[in-house]
mmCIF file of C-alpha atoms in Angstrom:
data_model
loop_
_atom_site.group_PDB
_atom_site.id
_atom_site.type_symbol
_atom_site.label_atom_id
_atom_site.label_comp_id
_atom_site.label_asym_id
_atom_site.label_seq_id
_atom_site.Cartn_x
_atom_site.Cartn_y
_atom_site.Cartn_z
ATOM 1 C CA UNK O 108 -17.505 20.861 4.607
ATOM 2 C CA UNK O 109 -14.153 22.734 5.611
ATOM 3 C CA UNK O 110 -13.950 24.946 2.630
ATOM 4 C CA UNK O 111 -14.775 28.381 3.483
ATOM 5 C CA UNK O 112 -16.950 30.498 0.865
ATOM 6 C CA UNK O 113 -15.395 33.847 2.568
ATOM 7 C CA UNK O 114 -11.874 32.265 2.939
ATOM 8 C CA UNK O 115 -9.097 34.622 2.820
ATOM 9 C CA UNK O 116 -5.259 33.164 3.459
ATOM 10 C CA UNK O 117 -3.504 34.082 6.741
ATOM 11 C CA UNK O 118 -1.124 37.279 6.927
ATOM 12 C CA UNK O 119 1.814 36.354 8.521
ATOM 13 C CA UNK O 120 5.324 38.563 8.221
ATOM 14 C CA UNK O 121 8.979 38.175 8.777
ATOM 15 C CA UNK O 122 10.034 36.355 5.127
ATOM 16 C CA UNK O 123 13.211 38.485 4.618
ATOM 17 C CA UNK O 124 14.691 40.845 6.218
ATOM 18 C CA UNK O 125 18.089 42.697 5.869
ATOM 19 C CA UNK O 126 21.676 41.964 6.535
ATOM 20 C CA UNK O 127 24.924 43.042 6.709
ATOM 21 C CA UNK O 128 27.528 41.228 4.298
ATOM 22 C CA UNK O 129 30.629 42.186 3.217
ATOM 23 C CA UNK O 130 30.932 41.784 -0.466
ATOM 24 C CA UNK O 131 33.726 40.490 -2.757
ATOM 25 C CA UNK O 132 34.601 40.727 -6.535
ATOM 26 C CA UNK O 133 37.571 40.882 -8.602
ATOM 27 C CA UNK O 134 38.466 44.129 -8.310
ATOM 28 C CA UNK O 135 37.216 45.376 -4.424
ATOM 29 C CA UNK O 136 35.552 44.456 -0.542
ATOM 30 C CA UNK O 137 32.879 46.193 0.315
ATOM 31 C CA UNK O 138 30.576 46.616 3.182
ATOM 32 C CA UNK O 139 26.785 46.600 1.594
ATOM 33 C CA UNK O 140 23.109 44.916 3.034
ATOM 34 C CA UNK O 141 21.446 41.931 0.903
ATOM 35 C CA UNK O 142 17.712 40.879 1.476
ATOM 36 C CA UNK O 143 18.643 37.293 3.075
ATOM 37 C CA UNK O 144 15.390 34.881 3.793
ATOM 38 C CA UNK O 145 13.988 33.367 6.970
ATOM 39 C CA UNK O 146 12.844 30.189 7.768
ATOM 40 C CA UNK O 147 10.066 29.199 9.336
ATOM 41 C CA UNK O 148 9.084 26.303 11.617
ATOM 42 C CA UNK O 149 6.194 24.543 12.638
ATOM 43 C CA UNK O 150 4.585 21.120 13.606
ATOM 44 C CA UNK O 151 1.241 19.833 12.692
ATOM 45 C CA UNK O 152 -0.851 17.590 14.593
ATOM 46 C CA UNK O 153 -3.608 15.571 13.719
ATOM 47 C CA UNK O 154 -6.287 14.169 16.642
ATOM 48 C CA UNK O 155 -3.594 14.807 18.856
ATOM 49 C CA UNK O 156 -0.689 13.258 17.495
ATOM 50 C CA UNK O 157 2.236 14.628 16.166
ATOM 51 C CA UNK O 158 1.860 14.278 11.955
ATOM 52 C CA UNK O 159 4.634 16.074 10.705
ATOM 53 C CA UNK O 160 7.659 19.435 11.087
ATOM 54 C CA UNK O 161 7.241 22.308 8.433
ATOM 55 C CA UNK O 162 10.638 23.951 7.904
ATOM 56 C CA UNK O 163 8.680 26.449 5.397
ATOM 57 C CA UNK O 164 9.309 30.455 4.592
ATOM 58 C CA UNK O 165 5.888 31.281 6.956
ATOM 59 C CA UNK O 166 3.436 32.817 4.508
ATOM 60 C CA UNK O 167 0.169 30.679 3.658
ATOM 61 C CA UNK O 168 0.547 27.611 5.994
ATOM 62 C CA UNK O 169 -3.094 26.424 6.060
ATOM 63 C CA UNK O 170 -2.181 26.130 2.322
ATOM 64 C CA UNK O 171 0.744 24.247 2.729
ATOM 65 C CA UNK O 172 -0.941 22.101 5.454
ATOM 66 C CA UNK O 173 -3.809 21.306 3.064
ATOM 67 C CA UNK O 174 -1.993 20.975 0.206
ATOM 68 C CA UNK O 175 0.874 18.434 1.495
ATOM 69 C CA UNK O 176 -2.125 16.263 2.531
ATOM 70 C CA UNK O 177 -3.788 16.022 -0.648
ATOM 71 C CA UNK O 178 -0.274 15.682 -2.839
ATOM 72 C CA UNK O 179 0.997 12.900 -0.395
ATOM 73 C CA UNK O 180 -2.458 11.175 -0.718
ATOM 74 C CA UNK O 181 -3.350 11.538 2.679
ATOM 75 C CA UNK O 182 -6.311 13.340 1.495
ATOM 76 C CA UNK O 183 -9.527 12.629 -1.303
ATOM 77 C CA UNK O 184 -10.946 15.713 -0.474
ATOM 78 C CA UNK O 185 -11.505 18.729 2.155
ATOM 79 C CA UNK O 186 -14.714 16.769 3.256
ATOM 80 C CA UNK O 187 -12.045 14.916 5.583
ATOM 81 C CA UNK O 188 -10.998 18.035 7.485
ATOM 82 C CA UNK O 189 -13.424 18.572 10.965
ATOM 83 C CA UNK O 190 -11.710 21.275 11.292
ATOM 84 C CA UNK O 191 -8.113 23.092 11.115
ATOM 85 C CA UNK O 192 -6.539 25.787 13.813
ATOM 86 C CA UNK O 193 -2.631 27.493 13.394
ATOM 87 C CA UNK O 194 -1.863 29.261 16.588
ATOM 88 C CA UNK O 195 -0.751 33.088 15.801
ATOM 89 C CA UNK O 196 3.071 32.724 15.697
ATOM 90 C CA UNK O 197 2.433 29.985 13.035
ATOM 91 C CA UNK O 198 4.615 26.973 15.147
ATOM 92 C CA UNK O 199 2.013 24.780 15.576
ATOM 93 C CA UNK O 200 -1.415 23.528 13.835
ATOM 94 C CA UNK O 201 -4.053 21.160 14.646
ATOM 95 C CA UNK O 202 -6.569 19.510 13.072
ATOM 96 C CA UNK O 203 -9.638 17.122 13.529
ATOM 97 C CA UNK O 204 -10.022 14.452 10.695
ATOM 98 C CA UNK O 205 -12.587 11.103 11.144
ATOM 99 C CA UNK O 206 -9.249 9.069 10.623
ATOM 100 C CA UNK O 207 -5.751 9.229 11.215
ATOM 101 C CA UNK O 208 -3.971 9.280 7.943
ATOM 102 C CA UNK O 209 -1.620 6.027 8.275
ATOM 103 C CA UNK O 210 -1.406 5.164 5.080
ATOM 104 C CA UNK O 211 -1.509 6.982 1.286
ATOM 105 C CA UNK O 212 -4.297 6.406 -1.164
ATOM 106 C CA UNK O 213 -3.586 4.828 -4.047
ATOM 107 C CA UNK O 214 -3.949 6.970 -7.218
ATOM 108 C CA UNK O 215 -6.167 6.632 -10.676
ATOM 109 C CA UNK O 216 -4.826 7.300 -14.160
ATOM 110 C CA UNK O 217 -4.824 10.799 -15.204
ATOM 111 C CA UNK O 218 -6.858 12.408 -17.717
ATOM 112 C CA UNK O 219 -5.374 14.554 -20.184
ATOM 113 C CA UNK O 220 -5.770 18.301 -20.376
ATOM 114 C CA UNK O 221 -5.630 20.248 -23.754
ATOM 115 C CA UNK O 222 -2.963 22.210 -24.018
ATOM 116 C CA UNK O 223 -0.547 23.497 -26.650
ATOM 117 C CA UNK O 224 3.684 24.030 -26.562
ATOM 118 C CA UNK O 225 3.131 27.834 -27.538
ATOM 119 C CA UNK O 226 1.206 28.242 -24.516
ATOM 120 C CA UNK O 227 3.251 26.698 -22.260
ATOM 121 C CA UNK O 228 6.356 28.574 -23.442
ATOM 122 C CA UNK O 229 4.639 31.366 -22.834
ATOM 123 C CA UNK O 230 3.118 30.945 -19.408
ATOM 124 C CA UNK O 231 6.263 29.366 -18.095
ATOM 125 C CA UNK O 232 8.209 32.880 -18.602
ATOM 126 C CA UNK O 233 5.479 34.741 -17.084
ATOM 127 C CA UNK O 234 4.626 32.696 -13.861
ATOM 128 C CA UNK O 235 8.109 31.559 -12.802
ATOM 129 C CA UNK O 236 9.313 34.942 -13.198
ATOM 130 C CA UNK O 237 7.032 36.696 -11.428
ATOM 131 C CA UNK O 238 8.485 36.151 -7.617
ATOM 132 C CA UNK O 239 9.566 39.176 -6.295
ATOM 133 C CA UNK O 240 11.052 36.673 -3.186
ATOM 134 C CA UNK O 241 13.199 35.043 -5.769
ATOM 135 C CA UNK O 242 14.540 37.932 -7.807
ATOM 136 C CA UNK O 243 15.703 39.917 -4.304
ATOM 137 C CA UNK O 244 17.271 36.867 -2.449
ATOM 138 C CA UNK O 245 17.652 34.002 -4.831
ATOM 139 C CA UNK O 246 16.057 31.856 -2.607
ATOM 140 C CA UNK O 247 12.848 30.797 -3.138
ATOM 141 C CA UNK O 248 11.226 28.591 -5.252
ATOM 142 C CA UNK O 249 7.829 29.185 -7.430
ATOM 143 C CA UNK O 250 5.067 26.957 -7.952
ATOM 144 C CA UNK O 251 1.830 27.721 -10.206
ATOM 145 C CA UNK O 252 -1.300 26.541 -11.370
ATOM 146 C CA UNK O 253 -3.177 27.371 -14.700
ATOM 147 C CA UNK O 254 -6.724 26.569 -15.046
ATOM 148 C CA UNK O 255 -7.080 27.094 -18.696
ATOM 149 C CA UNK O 256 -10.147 28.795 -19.957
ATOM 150 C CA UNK O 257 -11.323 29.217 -16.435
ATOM 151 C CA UNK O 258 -11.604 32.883 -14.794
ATOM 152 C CA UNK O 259 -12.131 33.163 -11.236
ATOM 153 C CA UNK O 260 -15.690 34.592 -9.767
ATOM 154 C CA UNK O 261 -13.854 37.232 -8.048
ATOM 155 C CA UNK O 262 -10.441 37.742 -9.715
ATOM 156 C CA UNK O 263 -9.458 36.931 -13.770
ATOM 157 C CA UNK O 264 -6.272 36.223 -11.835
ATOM 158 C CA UNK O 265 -5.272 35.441 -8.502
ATOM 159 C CA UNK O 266 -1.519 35.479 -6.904
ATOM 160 C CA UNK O 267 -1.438 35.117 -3.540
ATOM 161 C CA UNK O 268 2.098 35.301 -2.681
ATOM 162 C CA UNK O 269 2.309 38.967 -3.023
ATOM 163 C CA UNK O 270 0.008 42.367 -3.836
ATOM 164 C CA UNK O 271 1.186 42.079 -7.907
ATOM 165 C CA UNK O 272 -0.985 40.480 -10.223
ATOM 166 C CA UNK O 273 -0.067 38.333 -12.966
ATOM 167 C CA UNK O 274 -1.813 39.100 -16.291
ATOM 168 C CA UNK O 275 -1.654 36.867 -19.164
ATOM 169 C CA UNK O 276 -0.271 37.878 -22.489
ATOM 170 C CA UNK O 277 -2.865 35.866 -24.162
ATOM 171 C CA UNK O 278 -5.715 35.890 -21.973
ATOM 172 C CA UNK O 279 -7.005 36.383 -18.165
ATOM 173 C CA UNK O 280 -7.399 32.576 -16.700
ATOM 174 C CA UNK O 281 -7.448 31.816 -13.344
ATOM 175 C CA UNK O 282 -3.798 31.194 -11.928
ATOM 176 C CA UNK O 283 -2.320 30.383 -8.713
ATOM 177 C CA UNK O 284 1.170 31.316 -7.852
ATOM 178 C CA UNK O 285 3.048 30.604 -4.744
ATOM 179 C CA UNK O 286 6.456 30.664 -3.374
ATOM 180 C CA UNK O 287 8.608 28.853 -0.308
ATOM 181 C CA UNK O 288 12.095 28.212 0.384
ATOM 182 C CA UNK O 289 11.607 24.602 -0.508
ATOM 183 C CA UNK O 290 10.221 23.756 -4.050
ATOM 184 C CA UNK O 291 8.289 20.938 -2.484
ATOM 185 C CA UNK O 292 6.257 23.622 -0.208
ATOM 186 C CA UNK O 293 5.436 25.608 -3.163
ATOM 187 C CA UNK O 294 3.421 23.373 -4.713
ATOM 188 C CA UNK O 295 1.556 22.130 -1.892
ATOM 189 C CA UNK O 296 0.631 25.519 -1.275
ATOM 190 C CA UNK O 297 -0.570 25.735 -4.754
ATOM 191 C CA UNK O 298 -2.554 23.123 -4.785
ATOM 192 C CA UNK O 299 -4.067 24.185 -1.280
ATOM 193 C CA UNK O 300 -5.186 27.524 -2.490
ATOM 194 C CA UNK O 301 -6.803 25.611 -5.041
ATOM 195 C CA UNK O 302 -8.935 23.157 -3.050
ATOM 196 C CA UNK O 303 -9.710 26.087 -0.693
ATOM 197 C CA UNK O 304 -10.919 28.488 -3.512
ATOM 198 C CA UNK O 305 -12.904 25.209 -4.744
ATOM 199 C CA UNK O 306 -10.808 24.803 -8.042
ATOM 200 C CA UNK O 307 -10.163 21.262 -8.933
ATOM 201 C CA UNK O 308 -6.573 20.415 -9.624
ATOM 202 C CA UNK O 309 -7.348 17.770 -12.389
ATOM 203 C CA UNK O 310 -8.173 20.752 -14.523
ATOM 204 C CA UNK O 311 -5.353 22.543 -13.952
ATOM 205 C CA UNK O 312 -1.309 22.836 -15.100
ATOM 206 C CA UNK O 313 1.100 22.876 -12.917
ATOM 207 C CA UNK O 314 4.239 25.079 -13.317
ATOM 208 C CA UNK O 315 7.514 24.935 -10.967
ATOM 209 C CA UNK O 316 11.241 26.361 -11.203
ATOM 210 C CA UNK O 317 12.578 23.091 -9.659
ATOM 211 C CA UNK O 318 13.674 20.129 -10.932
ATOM 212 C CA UNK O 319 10.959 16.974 -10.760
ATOM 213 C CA UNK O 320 12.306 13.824 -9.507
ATOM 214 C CA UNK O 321 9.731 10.984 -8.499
ATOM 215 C CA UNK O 322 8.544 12.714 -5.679
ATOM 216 C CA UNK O 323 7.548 15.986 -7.129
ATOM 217 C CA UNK O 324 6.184 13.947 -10.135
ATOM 218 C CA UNK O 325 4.139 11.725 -7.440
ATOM 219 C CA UNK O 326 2.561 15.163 -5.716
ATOM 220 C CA UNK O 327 1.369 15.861 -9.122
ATOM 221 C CA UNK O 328 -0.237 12.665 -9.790
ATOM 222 C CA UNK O 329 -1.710 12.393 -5.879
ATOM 223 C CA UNK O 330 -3.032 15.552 -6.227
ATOM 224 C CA UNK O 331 -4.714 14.678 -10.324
ATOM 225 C CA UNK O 332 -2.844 17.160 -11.755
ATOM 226 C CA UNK O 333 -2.659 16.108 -15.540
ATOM 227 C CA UNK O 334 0.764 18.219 -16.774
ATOM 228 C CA UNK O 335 3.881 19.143 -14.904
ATOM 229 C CA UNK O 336 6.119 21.762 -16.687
ATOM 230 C CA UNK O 337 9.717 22.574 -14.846
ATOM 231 C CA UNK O 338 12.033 24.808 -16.048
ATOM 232 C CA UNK O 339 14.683 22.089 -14.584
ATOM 233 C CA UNK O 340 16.024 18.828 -14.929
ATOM 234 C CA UNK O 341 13.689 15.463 -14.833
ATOM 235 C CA UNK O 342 14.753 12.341 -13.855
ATOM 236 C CA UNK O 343 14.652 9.029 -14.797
ATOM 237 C CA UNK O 344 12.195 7.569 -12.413
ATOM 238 C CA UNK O 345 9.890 11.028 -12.849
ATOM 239 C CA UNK O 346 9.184 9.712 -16.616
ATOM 240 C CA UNK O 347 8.546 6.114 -15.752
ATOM 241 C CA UNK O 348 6.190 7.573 -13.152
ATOM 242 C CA UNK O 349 4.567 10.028 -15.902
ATOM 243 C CA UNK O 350 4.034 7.068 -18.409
ATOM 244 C CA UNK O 351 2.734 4.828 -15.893
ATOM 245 C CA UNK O 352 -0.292 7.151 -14.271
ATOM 246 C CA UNK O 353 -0.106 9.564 -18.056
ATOM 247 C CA UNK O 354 1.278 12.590 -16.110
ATOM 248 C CA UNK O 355 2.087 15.161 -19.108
ATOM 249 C CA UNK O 356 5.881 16.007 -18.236
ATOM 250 C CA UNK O 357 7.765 18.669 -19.559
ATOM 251 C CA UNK O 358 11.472 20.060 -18.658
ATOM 252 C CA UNK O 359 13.968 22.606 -19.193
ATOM 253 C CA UNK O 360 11.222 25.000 -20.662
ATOM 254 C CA UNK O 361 12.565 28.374 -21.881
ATOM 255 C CA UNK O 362 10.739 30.902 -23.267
ATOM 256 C CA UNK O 363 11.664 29.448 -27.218
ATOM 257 C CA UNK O 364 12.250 25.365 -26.514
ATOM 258 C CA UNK O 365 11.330 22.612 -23.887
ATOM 259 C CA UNK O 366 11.605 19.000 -23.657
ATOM 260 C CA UNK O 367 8.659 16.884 -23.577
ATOM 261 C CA UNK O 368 9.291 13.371 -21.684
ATOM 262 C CA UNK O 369 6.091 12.150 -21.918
ATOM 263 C CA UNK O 370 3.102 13.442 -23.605
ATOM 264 C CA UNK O 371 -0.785 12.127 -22.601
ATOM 265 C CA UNK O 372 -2.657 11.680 -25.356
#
């Protein structure tokens, strides 16, 4: 089995670093620095074939690796992995699976999580705020995942996208939160850290500052996830895919309102 009891993500450096910029308001120019971020690239192979380019931020890429698999459908469960190597300037990774993934699974109807709209409200304030990366640059995007009424053996709460940790107002339950340049990224890095900490993602919630058209709403549904809650805008074909596999989907969620698109009974 490729999860690892002692697993501990990869430090890698280099997300942002400072500029020069000349800035200009109404009333002045001025010379200043701003905290601009990098990107990051890298291409993953798979039994020695060329599966896919990363244009990422560079933090936590066996995460995103794992992660993309699993909410693309490419991947039931880390059982499939042989094994998974990143060389040390993160460009390139390789793993070993029985098959070539050609084609997506299909997925199952969701089951429903409890959950309630006071909670949510709440929690959606205190993850998608939490990103350091996004406060300093503007640039990155935040995904997280809430396993309600479940603490982690080692930590009540785990963040892995920097040394802060995020407490709960109401309670200390296990929580994921990652960040990339691309909202995409930062939930497949979410949902890696989960399946490599040996959480299950059909008993979690996810949270993301982007907005959810079809294919974020698909990653949630490849990957089980029950509820997705955005702070953005939904679209159209995001609901029809909520109703159809009973994906939970909330939008514009503030810290006093949200829409509900479709809720799962």
């Amino acid at each position: 089995m490729f999860l690892k009891n002692d697993y501990q993500p990869i430090p890698l450096t280099g997300k942002t670093s400072m500029q020069h910029i000349t800035l200009k308001d109404p009333s002045s120019i001025c010379e200043r620095t701003d905290l601009i971020a990098h990107e990051h690239n890298m291409e993953v192979w798979i039994n020695g074939s060329l599966f896919i380019r990363f244009n990422c931020s560079g933090k936590h890429l066996e995460q995103l690796i794992i992660g993309y698999l699993k909410t693309e459908g490419f991947l039931r469960s880390l059982n499939e992995i042989n094994s998974l190597s990143i060389r040390k300037d993160g460009t390139r990774a390789d793993l070993e699976m029985p098959v070539y993934p050609n084609y997506k699974n299909t997925p199952g109807k969701l089951t429903p999580i409890s959950w309630n709209p006071t909670q949510i409200l709440s929690y959606s304030d205190e993850f998608l705020h939490a990103s350091k990366e996004f406060a300093l640059t503007g640039c990155f995007h935040s995904a997280a995942l809430l396993f309600p009424g479940q603490t982690d053996s080692k930590e009540a709460v785990i963040q892995t996208d920097s040394k802060e940790t995020v407490i709960s107002a109401d309670s200390k339950e296990t929580v994921i939160l990652m960040n990339d340049i691309k909202r995409h990224n930062a939930i497949d890095k979410a949902v890696g850290e989960a399946l490599l900490r040996g959480l299950a993602p059909d008993q979690a919630i996810l949270f993301t500052s982007g907005r959810v058209p079809s294919d974020m709403a698909s990653k949630a549904i490849h990957a089980g996830i029950p509820m997705l809650v955005s702070r953005a805008a939904v679209t159209l074909p995001a609901i029809e895919l909520a109703k159809k596999y009973g994906l939970t989907l909330c939008g514009f969620v503030r810290s006093d309102r949200m829409n509900i698109y479709h809720r799962e009974a």
